PDB file of C-alpha atoms in Angstrom:
ATOM      1  CA  MET A 224     -20.475 -12.331  32.781  1.00  0.00           C
ATOM      2  CA  GLU A 225     -20.498 -15.505  33.876  1.00  0.00           C
ATOM      3  CA  GLU A 226     -19.406 -16.624  30.799  1.00  0.00           C
ATOM      4  CA  ILE A 227     -16.611 -14.602  30.383  1.00  0.00           C
ATOM      5  CA  LYS A 228     -15.255 -15.742  33.937  1.00  0.00           C
ATOM      6  CA  ALA A 229     -16.045 -19.411  33.283  1.00  0.00           C
ATOM      7  CA  ALA A 230     -14.410 -19.322  29.716  1.00  0.00           C
ATOM      8  CA  TYR A 231     -11.104 -17.181  31.302  1.00  0.00           C
ATOM      9  CA  ARG A 232     -11.191 -20.186  34.118  1.00  0.00           C
ATOM     10  CA  ARG A 233     -10.980 -22.411  31.758  1.00  0.00           C
ATOM     11  CA  LEU A 234      -8.329 -21.209  29.786  1.00  0.00           C
ATOM     12  CA  SER A 235      -6.193 -20.110  32.209  1.00  0.00           C
ATOM     13  CA  LYS A 236      -6.138 -23.303  33.133  1.00  0.00           C
ATOM     14  CA  GLU A 237      -4.927 -24.476  30.089  1.00  0.00           C
ATOM     15  CA  TYR A 238      -1.986 -21.487  29.150  1.00  0.00           C
ATOM     16  CA  HIS A 239      -0.998 -21.134  32.844  1.00  0.00           C
ATOM     17  CA  PRO A 240       3.353 -22.117  32.586  1.00  0.00           C
ATOM     18  CA  ASP A 241       2.638 -24.103  35.940  1.00  0.00           C
ATOM     19  CA  THR A 242       0.071 -26.793  34.232  1.00  0.00           C
ATOM     20  CA  THR A 243       0.239 -26.765  30.704  1.00  0.00           C
ATOM     21  CA  SER A 244       2.110 -28.657  28.653  1.00  0.00           C
ATOM     22  CA  LEU A 245       3.212 -25.994  26.154  1.00  0.00           C
ATOM     23  CA  PRO A 246       6.793 -24.103  25.777  1.00  0.00           C
ATOM     24  CA  LEU A 247       6.879 -21.678  28.905  1.00  0.00           C
ATOM     25  CA  LYS A 248       7.562 -18.934  26.637  1.00  0.00           C
ATOM     26  CA  THR A 249       4.442 -20.134  24.127  1.00  0.00           C
ATOM     27  CA  ALA A 250       2.535 -20.449  27.245  1.00  0.00           C
ATOM     28  CA  SER A 251       3.601 -17.449  29.044  1.00  0.00           C
ATOM     29  CA  GLU A 252       2.472 -14.989  25.813  1.00  0.00           C
ATOM     30  CA  LYS A 253      -1.063 -16.667  25.789  1.00  0.00           C
ATOM     31  CA  PHE A 254      -1.475 -15.995  29.158  1.00  0.00           C
ATOM     32  CA  VAL A 255      -0.964 -12.673  29.444  1.00  0.00           C
ATOM     33  CA  GLN A 256      -2.789 -12.280  26.086  1.00  0.00           C
ATOM     34  CA  LEU A 257      -5.389 -14.237  28.190  1.00  0.00           C
ATOM     35  CA  ARG A 258      -5.285 -11.558  30.928  1.00  0.00           C
ATOM     36  CA  GLU A 259      -5.435  -9.175  29.323  1.00  0.00           C
ATOM     37  CA  ALA A 260      -8.403  -9.840  27.095  1.00  0.00           C
ATOM     38  CA  TYR A 261     -10.331 -10.469  30.481  1.00  0.00           C
ATOM     39  CA  ASN A 262      -9.276  -7.189  32.139  1.00  0.00           C
ATOM     40  CA  VAL A 263     -10.543  -5.641  28.852  1.00  0.00           C
ATOM     41  CA  LEU A 264     -14.089  -7.960  29.158  1.00  0.00           C
ATOM     42  CA  ILE A 265     -14.895  -7.844  32.679  1.00  0.00           C
ATOM     43  CA  GLY A 266     -14.831  -4.293  33.851  1.00  0.00           C
ATOM     44  CA  GLU A 267     -17.849  -2.757  31.778  1.00  0.00           C
ATOM     45  CA  GLU A 268     -16.501   0.774  30.605  1.00  0.00           C
ATOM     46  CA  SER A 269     -13.545  -0.656  29.580  1.00  0.00           C
ATOM     47  CA  ARG A 270     -16.361  -3.164  27.425  1.00  0.00           C
ATOM     48  CA  LYS A 271     -17.981  -0.352  26.419  1.00  0.00           C
ATOM     49  CA  PHE A 272     -14.593   1.437  25.145  1.00  0.00           C
ATOM     50  CA  TYR A 273     -13.489  -1.722  24.160  1.00  0.00           C
ATOM     51  CA  ASP A 274     -16.887  -2.328  21.290  1.00  0.00           C
ATOM     52  CA  TRP A 275     -16.902   1.062  20.655  1.00  0.00           C
ATOM     53  CA  THR A 276     -12.947   0.971  19.043  1.00  0.00           C
ATOM     54  CA  LEU A 277     -14.223  -2.119  17.003  1.00  0.00           C
ATOM     55  CA  VAL A 278     -17.382   0.302  15.928  1.00  0.00           C
ATOM     56  CA  GLN A 279     -14.848   2.770  14.553  1.00  0.00           C
ATOM     57  CA  GLU A 280     -12.408   0.349  13.217  1.00  0.00           C
ATOM     58  CA  ALA A 281     -15.305  -1.298  11.216  1.00  0.00           C
ATOM     59  CA  GLU A 282     -16.309   2.281   9.965  1.00  0.00           C
ATOM     60  CA  SER A 283     -13.338   3.363   9.574  1.00  0.00           C
ATOM     61  CA  ARG A 284     -12.689   0.759   7.208  1.00  0.00           C
ATOM     62  CA  ARG A 285     -15.473   0.622   5.051  1.00  0.00           C
ATOM     63  CA  ALA A 286     -15.134   4.388   4.137  1.00  0.00           C
ATOM     64  CA  SER A 287     -11.479   4.132   3.007  1.00  0.00           C
ATOM     65  CA  LEU A 288     -10.827   5.170  -0.350  1.00  0.00           C
ATOM     66  CA  LYS A 289      -9.083   3.213  -2.732  1.00  0.00           C
ATOM     67  CA  LEU A 290      -6.039   4.768  -3.812  1.00  0.00           C
ATOM     68  CA  GLU A 291      -5.319   5.058  -7.251  1.00  0.00           C
ATOM     69  CA  ASP A 292      -1.746   5.683  -9.089  1.00  0.00           C
ATOM     70  CA  PRO A 293      -1.876   8.977 -10.508  1.00  0.00           C
ATOM     71  CA  TYR A 294      -0.605   7.880 -13.957  1.00  0.00           C
ATOM     72  CA  GLU A 295      -3.854   5.301 -14.138  1.00  0.00           C
ATOM     73  CA  GLN A 296      -5.840   8.593 -13.327  1.00  0.00           C
ATOM     74  CA  ASP A 297      -4.345   9.943 -16.320  1.00  0.00           C
ATOM     75  CA  VAL A 298      -4.456   7.675 -18.767  1.00  0.00           C
ATOM     76  CA  LYS A 299      -8.397   7.358 -17.683  1.00  0.00           C
ATOM     77  CA  ASN A 300      -8.585  10.890 -18.405  1.00  0.00           C
ATOM     78  CA  THR A 301      -7.370  11.721 -21.689  1.00  0.00           C
ATOM     79  CA  GLU A 302      -9.157  11.686 -24.920  1.00  0.00           C
ATOM     80  CA  SER A 303      -8.608   9.047 -27.418  1.00  0.00           C
ATOM     81  CA  ILE A 304      -6.379  10.239 -30.338  1.00  0.00           C
ATOM     82  CA  PRO A 305      -5.855   7.463 -32.870  1.00  0.00           C
ATOM     83  CA  ASP A 306      -2.378   6.204 -32.718  1.00  0.00           C
ATOM     84  CA  THR A 307      -0.128   4.230 -35.653  1.00  0.00           C
ATOM     85  CA  VAL A 308       1.564   1.999 -32.359  1.00  0.00           C
ATOM     86  CA  ASP A 309      -1.644   2.089 -30.110  1.00  0.00           C
ATOM     87  CA  ARG A 310       0.275   1.269 -26.730  1.00  0.00           C
ATOM     88  CA  LEU A 311      -1.976   3.071 -23.681  1.00  0.00           C
ATOM     89  CA  GLY A 312      -5.260   1.460 -25.640  1.00  0.00           C
ATOM     90  CA  GLY A 313      -5.659   4.236 -27.853  1.00  0.00           C
ATOM     91  CA  LYS A 314      -5.104   7.187 -25.332  1.00  0.00           C
ATOM     92  CA  ASN A 315      -2.813   9.740 -25.611  1.00  0.00           C
ATOM     93  CA  LEU A 316      -0.956  11.935 -22.957  1.00  0.00           C
ATOM     94  CA  ALA A 317      -0.080  15.566 -23.700  1.00  0.00           C
ATOM     95  CA  LEU A 318       3.723  16.339 -23.620  1.00  0.00           C
ATOM     96  CA  SER A 319       4.644  18.230 -20.591  1.00  0.00           C
ATOM     97  CA  GLY A 320       6.240  21.601 -21.625  1.00  0.00           C
ATOM     98  CA  GLN A 321      10.291  20.040 -19.993  1.00  0.00           C
ATOM     99  CA  ALA A 322       9.605  16.873 -22.182  1.00  0.00           C
ATOM    100  CA  MET A 323       8.938  19.363 -25.364  1.00  0.00           C
ATOM    101  CA  THR A 324      12.213  21.055 -24.572  1.00  0.00           C
ATOM    102  CA  ALA A 325      13.959  17.685 -24.327  1.00  0.00           C
ATOM    103  CA  LEU A 326      12.316  16.451 -27.465  1.00  0.00           C
ATOM    104  CA  THR A 327      13.079  20.121 -29.460  1.00  0.00           C
ATOM    105  CA  PHE A 328      17.313  19.746 -28.313  1.00  0.00           C
ATOM    106  CA  ASP A 329      17.217  15.701 -28.970  1.00  0.00           C
ATOM    107  CA  ILE A 330      15.523  16.609 -32.733  1.00  0.00           C
ATOM    108  CA  ALA A 331      18.618  19.634 -33.171  1.00  0.00           C
ATOM    109  CA  ILE A 332      21.011  17.222 -32.252  1.00  0.00           C
ATOM    110  CA  ILE A 333      20.437  14.553 -34.648  1.00  0.00           C
ATOM    111  CA  ILE A 334      19.854  17.280 -37.523  1.00  0.00           C
ATOM    112  CA  PHE A 335      23.368  18.514 -37.024  1.00  0.00           C
ATOM    113  CA  CYS A 336      25.141  15.112 -36.430  1.00  0.00           C
ATOM    114  CA  PHE A 337      23.281  14.573 -40.316  1.00  0.00           C
ATOM    115  CA  CYS A 338      24.882  17.621 -41.061  1.00  0.00           C
ATOM    116  CA  CYS A 339      28.128  16.435 -39.558  1.00  0.00           C
ATOM    117  CA  ILE A 340      28.128  13.694 -41.600  1.00  0.00           C
ATOM    118  CA  VAL A 341      27.230  14.993 -44.894  1.00  0.00           C
ATOM    119  CA  TYR A 342      30.099  17.586 -44.410  1.00  0.00           C
ATOM    120  CA  VAL A 343      32.562  14.537 -44.264  1.00  0.00           C
ATOM    121  CA  VAL A 344      31.637  12.961 -46.695  1.00  0.00           C
ATOM    122  CA  PHE A 345      30.994  15.423 -49.053  1.00  0.00           C
ATOM    123  CA  PHE A 346      32.921  18.631 -48.333  1.00  0.00           C
ATOM    124  CA  LYS A 347      35.849  17.251 -46.649  1.00  0.00           C
ATOM    125  CA  GLU A 348      38.953  17.378 -48.689  1.00  0.00           C
ATOM    126  CA  PRO A 349      41.077  13.837 -48.506  1.00  0.00           C
ATOM    127  CA  SER A 350      44.343  14.661 -46.435  1.00  0.00           C
TER     128      SER A 350
END
């Protein structure tokens, strides 16, 4: 307790707005912070609560899980299927139903366009 009081007295002289060479705003902020810290450390109950919150914060940091990107988890959990273009390190993802539907429509449009070109080139009479 005596060390806390002595340190507070020394630092309060250093940061008090009337006795410091620091700018007034900086000195006031530092002095307010010093007073708040002193108020916490000087009381037995408040110091115990402060120590308890530090312990809780440390345990929380220790217990926190590293969150991973769901896409990365999917890539890690897929089975390796050989591919001619290896973009995923030997792992391919299964296409969803929506992706399969879109792919089916794309293929149908390409076939329709090809048929239109063949019709124009071979069967359309010149005007």
